[in-house]
Coordinates of C-alpha atoms in Angstrom, one line a residue:
M1 CA -6.0 18.9 33.0
N2 CA -8.8 19.1 31.1
Y3 CA -7.4 18.7 27.5
T4 CA -10.4 16.9 24.6
L5 CA -10.5 13.7 23.3
H6 CA -9.9 15.6 19.7
Q7 CA -6.8 18.0 20.1
L8 CA -5.2 14.2 21.4
Q9 CA -6.2 12.5 18.6
V10 CA -5.3 15.8 16.2
F11 CA -1.7 16.1 18.0
L12 CA -1.1 11.7 17.2
K13 CA -1.5 13.0 13.6
I14 CA 0.6 14.9 14.1
T15 CA 3.1 13.6 15.4
Q16 CA 2.9 11.2 12.9
T17 CA 3.1 12.7 9.6
K18 CA 5.6 16.0 11.3
S19 CA 3.6 18.2 9.8
I20 CA 0.9 20.8 10.8
T21 CA -0.1 21.2 7.1
K22 CA 0.2 17.7 6.1
A23 CA -1.7 16.4 9.6
A24 CA -4.4 18.9 8.8
E25 CA -5.1 17.2 5.0
E26 CA -5.0 13.9 6.9
L27 CA -7.6 15.5 9.4
H28 CA -9.5 17.4 6.3
L29 CA -8.3 20.9 8.6
T30 CA -7.3 23.9 8.1
Q31 CA -4.0 24.3 9.2
P32 CA -5.1 27.0 11.9
A33 CA -7.6 24.8 13.4
V34 CA -4.7 22.0 13.7
S35 CA -2.6 25.1 15.2
I36 CA -5.3 26.4 17.8
Q37 CA -5.5 22.5 17.8
L38 CA -2.3 21.9 19.3
K39 CA -1.6 25.1 20.7
N40 CA -4.9 24.2 22.8
L41 CA -2.8 21.1 24.2
Q42 CA 0.3 22.7 24.8
D43 CA -0.5 25.7 27.1
Q44 CA -1.9 22.7 29.7
F45 CA 2.0 20.9 30.3
E46 CA 5.2 23.1 30.4
I47 CA 6.5 20.9 29.3
P48 CA 7.0 21.5 24.9
L49 CA 6.0 18.6 23.3
T50 CA 7.3 20.1 20.0
E51 CA 10.4 22.6 18.7
V52 CA 10.9 24.0 15.3
L53 CA 13.7 23.1 13.9
G54 CA 14.1 25.4 10.6
R55 CA 11.3 25.0 8.9
Q56 CA 11.2 20.7 10.6
L57 CA 8.7 19.8 12.8
Y58 CA 10.5 18.4 15.8
I59 CA 8.4 16.0 18.9
T60 CA 9.8 16.5 22.0
D61 CA 11.1 13.0 24.3
F62 CA 7.6 14.3 26.1
G63 CA 5.9 14.8 22.8
K64 CA 6.4 10.9 22.5
E65 CA 5.6 10.5 25.9
I66 CA 2.6 12.0 25.3
A67 CA 1.7 10.0 21.8
L68 CA 2.2 7.3 23.5
A69 CA -0.8 7.9 26.3
A70 CA -2.9 9.5 23.5
Q71 CA -2.6 6.5 21.1
N72 CA -3.4 4.6 24.0
I73 CA -7.6 6.1 25.6
I74 CA -7.9 6.6 21.6
D75 CA -8.2 3.3 20.7
E76 CA -9.4 2.0 24.3
V77 CA -13.1 4.9 23.2
Y78 CA -12.1 2.5 19.4
N79 CA -13.0 0.1 22.2
I80 CA -16.0 1.6 23.6
N81 CA -17.1 1.8 20.9
Y82 CA -16.7 -1.4 19.2
K83 CA -18.1 -3.6 22.0
T84 CA -21.4 -1.0 22.1
L85 CA -22.1 -2.9 18.2
S86 CA -20.9 -6.1 19.6
F87 CA -24.0 -6.2 22.0
K88 CA -26.0 -5.4 19.6
G89 CA -24.8 -8.2 17.5
I90 CA -22.9 -6.1 14.9
L91 CA -19.6 -6.8 13.4
S92 CA -17.1 -3.8 15.0
G93 CA -12.8 -3.3 15.1
K94 CA -10.6 -1.9 12.9
L95 CA -9.9 -4.1 9.8
K96 CA -5.7 -2.9 9.2
I97 CA -4.2 -4.1 6.3
C98 CA -0.4 -2.6 4.7
V99 CA -1.2 -2.9 0.5
V100 CA 2.4 -2.4 -1.9
S101 CA 1.8 0.6 -4.2
T102 CA 0.9 -1.6 -6.9
G103 CA -1.8 -4.1 -4.9
K104 CA -3.5 -0.6 -4.8
Y105 CA -5.4 -1.7 -8.4
V106 CA -6.9 -5.3 -6.8
M107 CA -7.1 -5.0 -2.8
P108 CA -10.2 -2.5 -3.1
Y109 CA -12.5 -5.2 -5.2
F110 CA -11.5 -7.8 -2.4
L111 CA -12.3 -5.7 0.2
S112 CA -15.4 -3.4 -0.8
N113 CA -18.5 -6.2 0.2
F114 CA -17.3 -6.7 3.1
I115 CA -16.9 -3.2 4.3
N116 CA -20.6 -2.1 2.4
K117 CA -21.6 -5.9 4.8
N118 CA -19.8 -4.1 8.2
R119 CA -20.3 -1.3 8.8
G120 CA -18.5 -1.0 11.9
V121 CA -16.0 -2.3 10.4
E122 CA -13.4 0.3 10.9
L123 CA -10.9 -0.5 7.6
E124 CA -7.5 2.0 7.6
M125 CA -6.1 0.7 4.5
D126 CA -1.9 2.0 3.6
V127 CA -0.1 2.4 0.5
T128 CA 3.1 2.0 0.7
N129 CA 6.2 0.4 -0.9
K130 CA 7.5 -3.4 -0.5
L131 CA 10.4 -2.1 2.7
K132 CA 7.7 -0.1 4.4
V133 CA 5.1 -3.4 3.9
I134 CA 7.3 -6.1 5.8
K135 CA 7.9 -3.8 8.9
S136 CA 4.5 -2.9 9.5
L137 CA 4.0 -6.6 9.6
K138 CA 6.9 -7.6 11.8
N139 CA 5.9 -4.6 14.1
N140 CA 2.7 -6.7 14.1
E141 CA 1.0 -3.1 13.5
V142 CA -1.1 -4.1 10.9
D143 CA -3.9 -7.4 11.3
F144 CA -2.7 -8.8 6.8
A145 CA -0.1 -6.9 4.4
L146 CA -0.9 -7.7 0.1
V147 CA 2.2 -8.4 -1.4
S148 CA 3.7 -9.9 -4.9
T149 CA 6.1 -12.1 -3.2
L150 CA 5.9 -14.0 0.2
P151 CA 9.1 -12.1 1.8
S152 CA 12.0 -14.2 3.6
G153 CA 13.0 -14.4 7.4
I154 CA 9.7 -13.9 9.0
D155 CA 7.3 -17.1 9.3
V156 CA 3.5 -16.5 7.8
Y157 CA 0.9 -17.1 7.0
S158 CA -0.9 -16.9 3.5
E159 CA -3.8 -16.8 1.1
E160 CA -3.7 -16.2 -2.4
L161 CA -5.6 -13.9 -4.6
L162 CA -5.2 -14.1 -8.3
P163 CA -2.0 -13.8 -10.4
N164 CA 0.4 -11.8 -10.9
K165 CA 2.0 -10.9 -14.6
L166 CA 5.4 -8.7 -15.3
F167 CA 5.3 -7.6 -19.0
L168 CA 8.0 -6.0 -20.9
V169 CA 6.2 -2.6 -22.0
G170 CA 6.0 0.6 -24.5
T171 CA 4.6 2.1 -26.4
S172 CA 6.9 3.1 -30.0
F173 CA 7.8 -0.3 -31.5
D174 CA 7.1 -3.3 -34.7
D175 CA 3.5 -4.6 -33.3
D176 CA 5.8 -7.6 -35.4
L177 CA 7.8 -7.9 -33.2
D178 CA 10.2 -11.0 -33.4
V179 CA 10.7 -12.8 -30.0
L180 CA 14.7 -12.9 -30.0
K181 CA 15.3 -9.4 -31.3
A182 CA 14.0 -8.2 -28.0
D183 CA 16.7 -8.6 -25.6
G184 CA 18.8 -6.1 -28.0
F185 CA 15.5 -4.1 -28.0
I186 CA 15.6 -3.7 -24.8
G187 CA 19.4 -3.5 -24.5
E188 CA 19.2 -0.6 -27.2
S189 CA 16.3 1.1 -25.2
P190 CA 15.6 3.6 -21.5
M191 CA 14.8 1.0 -19.5
I192 CA 12.3 3.3 -16.5
Y193 CA 12.9 0.9 -13.5
R194 CA 11.4 1.4 -10.1
E195 CA 12.6 2.0 -6.1
E196 CA 15.2 -0.3 -4.5
G197 CA 13.7 -2.7 -2.8
S198 CA 9.7 -3.0 -4.8
A199 CA 8.8 -6.3 -5.7
T200 CA 8.5 -4.8 -9.1
R201 CA 12.3 -3.3 -9.0
I202 CA 13.9 -6.5 -8.0
A203 CA 11.9 -9.1 -10.8
M204 CA 12.9 -6.6 -13.6
E205 CA 16.3 -6.2 -12.7
N206 CA 16.9 -10.9 -12.3
Y207 CA 14.8 -10.6 -15.4
I208 CA 17.8 -8.9 -17.5
K209 CA 21.1 -10.7 -15.4
L210 CA 19.4 -14.2 -16.0
R211 CA 19.5 -12.6 -20.2
G212 CA 22.9 -11.7 -19.5
I213 CA 21.1 -8.1 -21.1
D214 CA 23.3 -4.9 -20.9
V215 CA 21.3 -1.8 -20.4
K216 CA 23.1 1.2 -21.8
M217 CA 20.4 3.8 -19.6
K218 CA 18.0 3.6 -16.2
L219 CA 16.0 6.1 -14.9
Q220 CA 14.6 5.4 -11.0
L221 CA 10.7 6.6 -10.2
T222 CA 9.1 5.6 -7.7
S223 CA 5.3 4.1 -7.8
N224 CA 4.4 2.0 -10.6
E225 CA 1.7 5.2 -11.5
A226 CA 5.3 7.4 -12.8
V227 CA 6.9 4.4 -14.3
K228 CA 3.5 3.9 -16.1
Q229 CA 3.2 8.4 -17.3
A230 CA 7.0 7.7 -18.7
V231 CA 6.4 4.8 -20.9
I232 CA 3.6 7.0 -21.9
A233 CA 5.4 9.6 -22.3
G234 CA 8.2 7.3 -25.3
L235 CA 11.5 7.5 -22.9
G236 CA 11.9 4.3 -22.2
L237 CA 10.8 0.7 -21.4
S238 CA 9.8 -1.4 -18.6
I239 CA 9.0 -3.8 -17.5
M240 CA 6.0 -4.0 -15.4
P241 CA 2.7 -5.8 -13.8
L242 CA -0.2 -6.5 -16.0
I243 CA -3.0 -5.7 -13.5
G244 CA -2.8 -1.2 -13.7
L245 CA -2.5 -1.7 -17.2
K246 CA -5.9 -2.3 -18.4
N247 CA -7.3 1.3 -19.6
E248 CA -3.3 1.7 -21.5
L249 CA -4.0 -1.7 -22.9
E250 CA -7.0 -1.0 -24.1
N251 CA -5.9 2.1 -25.3
R252 CA -3.4 1.0 -26.6
S253 CA -1.7 3.8 -25.4
I254 CA 1.2 1.0 -23.8
K255 CA 1.7 -2.0 -25.3
I256 CA 3.3 -5.8 -23.9
I257 CA 6.4 -6.1 -25.6
P258 CA 7.1 -10.0 -27.1
A259 CA 10.5 -11.1 -24.6
K260 CA 11.7 -14.3 -24.1
N261 CA 10.7 -15.8 -20.2
L262 CA 8.2 -13.0 -20.2
P263 CA 5.6 -12.6 -18.6
I264 CA 7.2 -12.8 -15.1
S265 CA 4.3 -14.8 -12.8
T266 CA 4.0 -14.6 -9.4
N267 CA 0.6 -14.0 -7.1
W268 CA -1.2 -11.7 -5.1
T269 CA -0.5 -12.9 -1.6
L270 CA -2.3 -12.0 1.7
I271 CA -0.4 -12.8 4.8
W272 CA -0.5 -12.3 8.2
L273 CA 2.5 -13.4 11.0
K274 CA 2.0 -16.5 12.8
G275 CA 1.0 -16.7 16.0
K276 CA -1.1 -13.5 15.7
K277 CA -4.7 -13.7 17.4
L278 CA -6.5 -12.5 15.1
S279 CA -9.3 -9.6 15.6
P280 CA -12.8 -10.8 15.0
A281 CA -13.3 -8.9 12.4
A282 CA -9.6 -9.5 10.6
N283 CA -10.6 -13.7 11.2
A284 CA -14.2 -12.9 9.7
Y285 CA -12.0 -10.9 6.7
L286 CA -10.5 -14.4 6.3
D287 CA -13.4 -15.9 5.9
F288 CA -14.6 -13.9 3.8
I289 CA -11.5 -13.7 1.0
R290 CA -11.9 -17.9 1.3
S291 CA -15.4 -18.0 0.6
E292 CA -15.8 -14.9 -2.5
K293 CA -12.4 -14.8 -3.6
S294 CA -13.1 -17.0 -5.9
T295 CA -16.1 -14.5 -7.3
I296 CA -14.5 -11.1 -7.0
C297 CA -11.0 -12.6 -9.6
E298 CA -14.2 -13.8 -12.3
T299 CA -15.8 -11.2 -11.9
H300 CA -13.7 -8.1 -12.0
F301 CA -9.9 -10.0 -12.8
S302 CA -11.0 -12.6 -15.9
W303 CA -9.8 -9.6 -18.3
I304 CA -6.0 -10.7 -17.2
N305 CA -6.5 -13.6 -18.7
Q306 CA -6.1 -12.6 -22.6
Y307 CA -3.1 -11.6 -21.6

């Protein structure tokens, strides 16, 4: 056997993405370069690592076993690097965070100073939907998760970071629209929803149900950005988190529509599993958040107080 660490890293990325093209994109390599590394690794085994059916790449059972071994090898290499840095008195290690999609407007501001001051810490941040965030947390695949509503059926510790407000928004309406008329206004307009399982979708559905509003037309999109662009284009109204609307509210491409019992208020909250033994990097980050979150909120998010 004469496989290299680079070959293992490339193969591991292929198993994660189930695609040579996507693996190449994430590794910032060309597609032929990834294919060559996969072939060179495969040539050292008599049993196939992958197979192609139709146009879809599949990882064989043997390939999955090799991927697990590759992950362990790569983790040990990282540990050697981290231990070297630790002996130099430098905080090191991986910090793994999973963030619900709208949280991409929040989390970077609560990370930048910490990462810039601790160059030995390697950040892995996955931005995805709520269901995958909770799954990653339950499977102990991450140190922390950022959510806007606390999950049920899982014991977690939590640290509130920032208020989260959801407003009814649109592009063209009477600025003096009476709040009492808003329910009818909602019912007459197409409503743009996030995908099933989204915390924003759940909050929106609960609000409409509570108000007894009959929504005549629905559109469903799979990201906050897609919903925002649809609202700007005039496809309908939506109930959206304020945090992602700063520029659009300032340039008036989106407007807040007055409506009874809005905004819906929750909190952007960092959570982690009870009983989890946090790494030195994760513990240091938690200390950083507790000491710096007020300053971060004042510096970057004071604008939300005007709404």
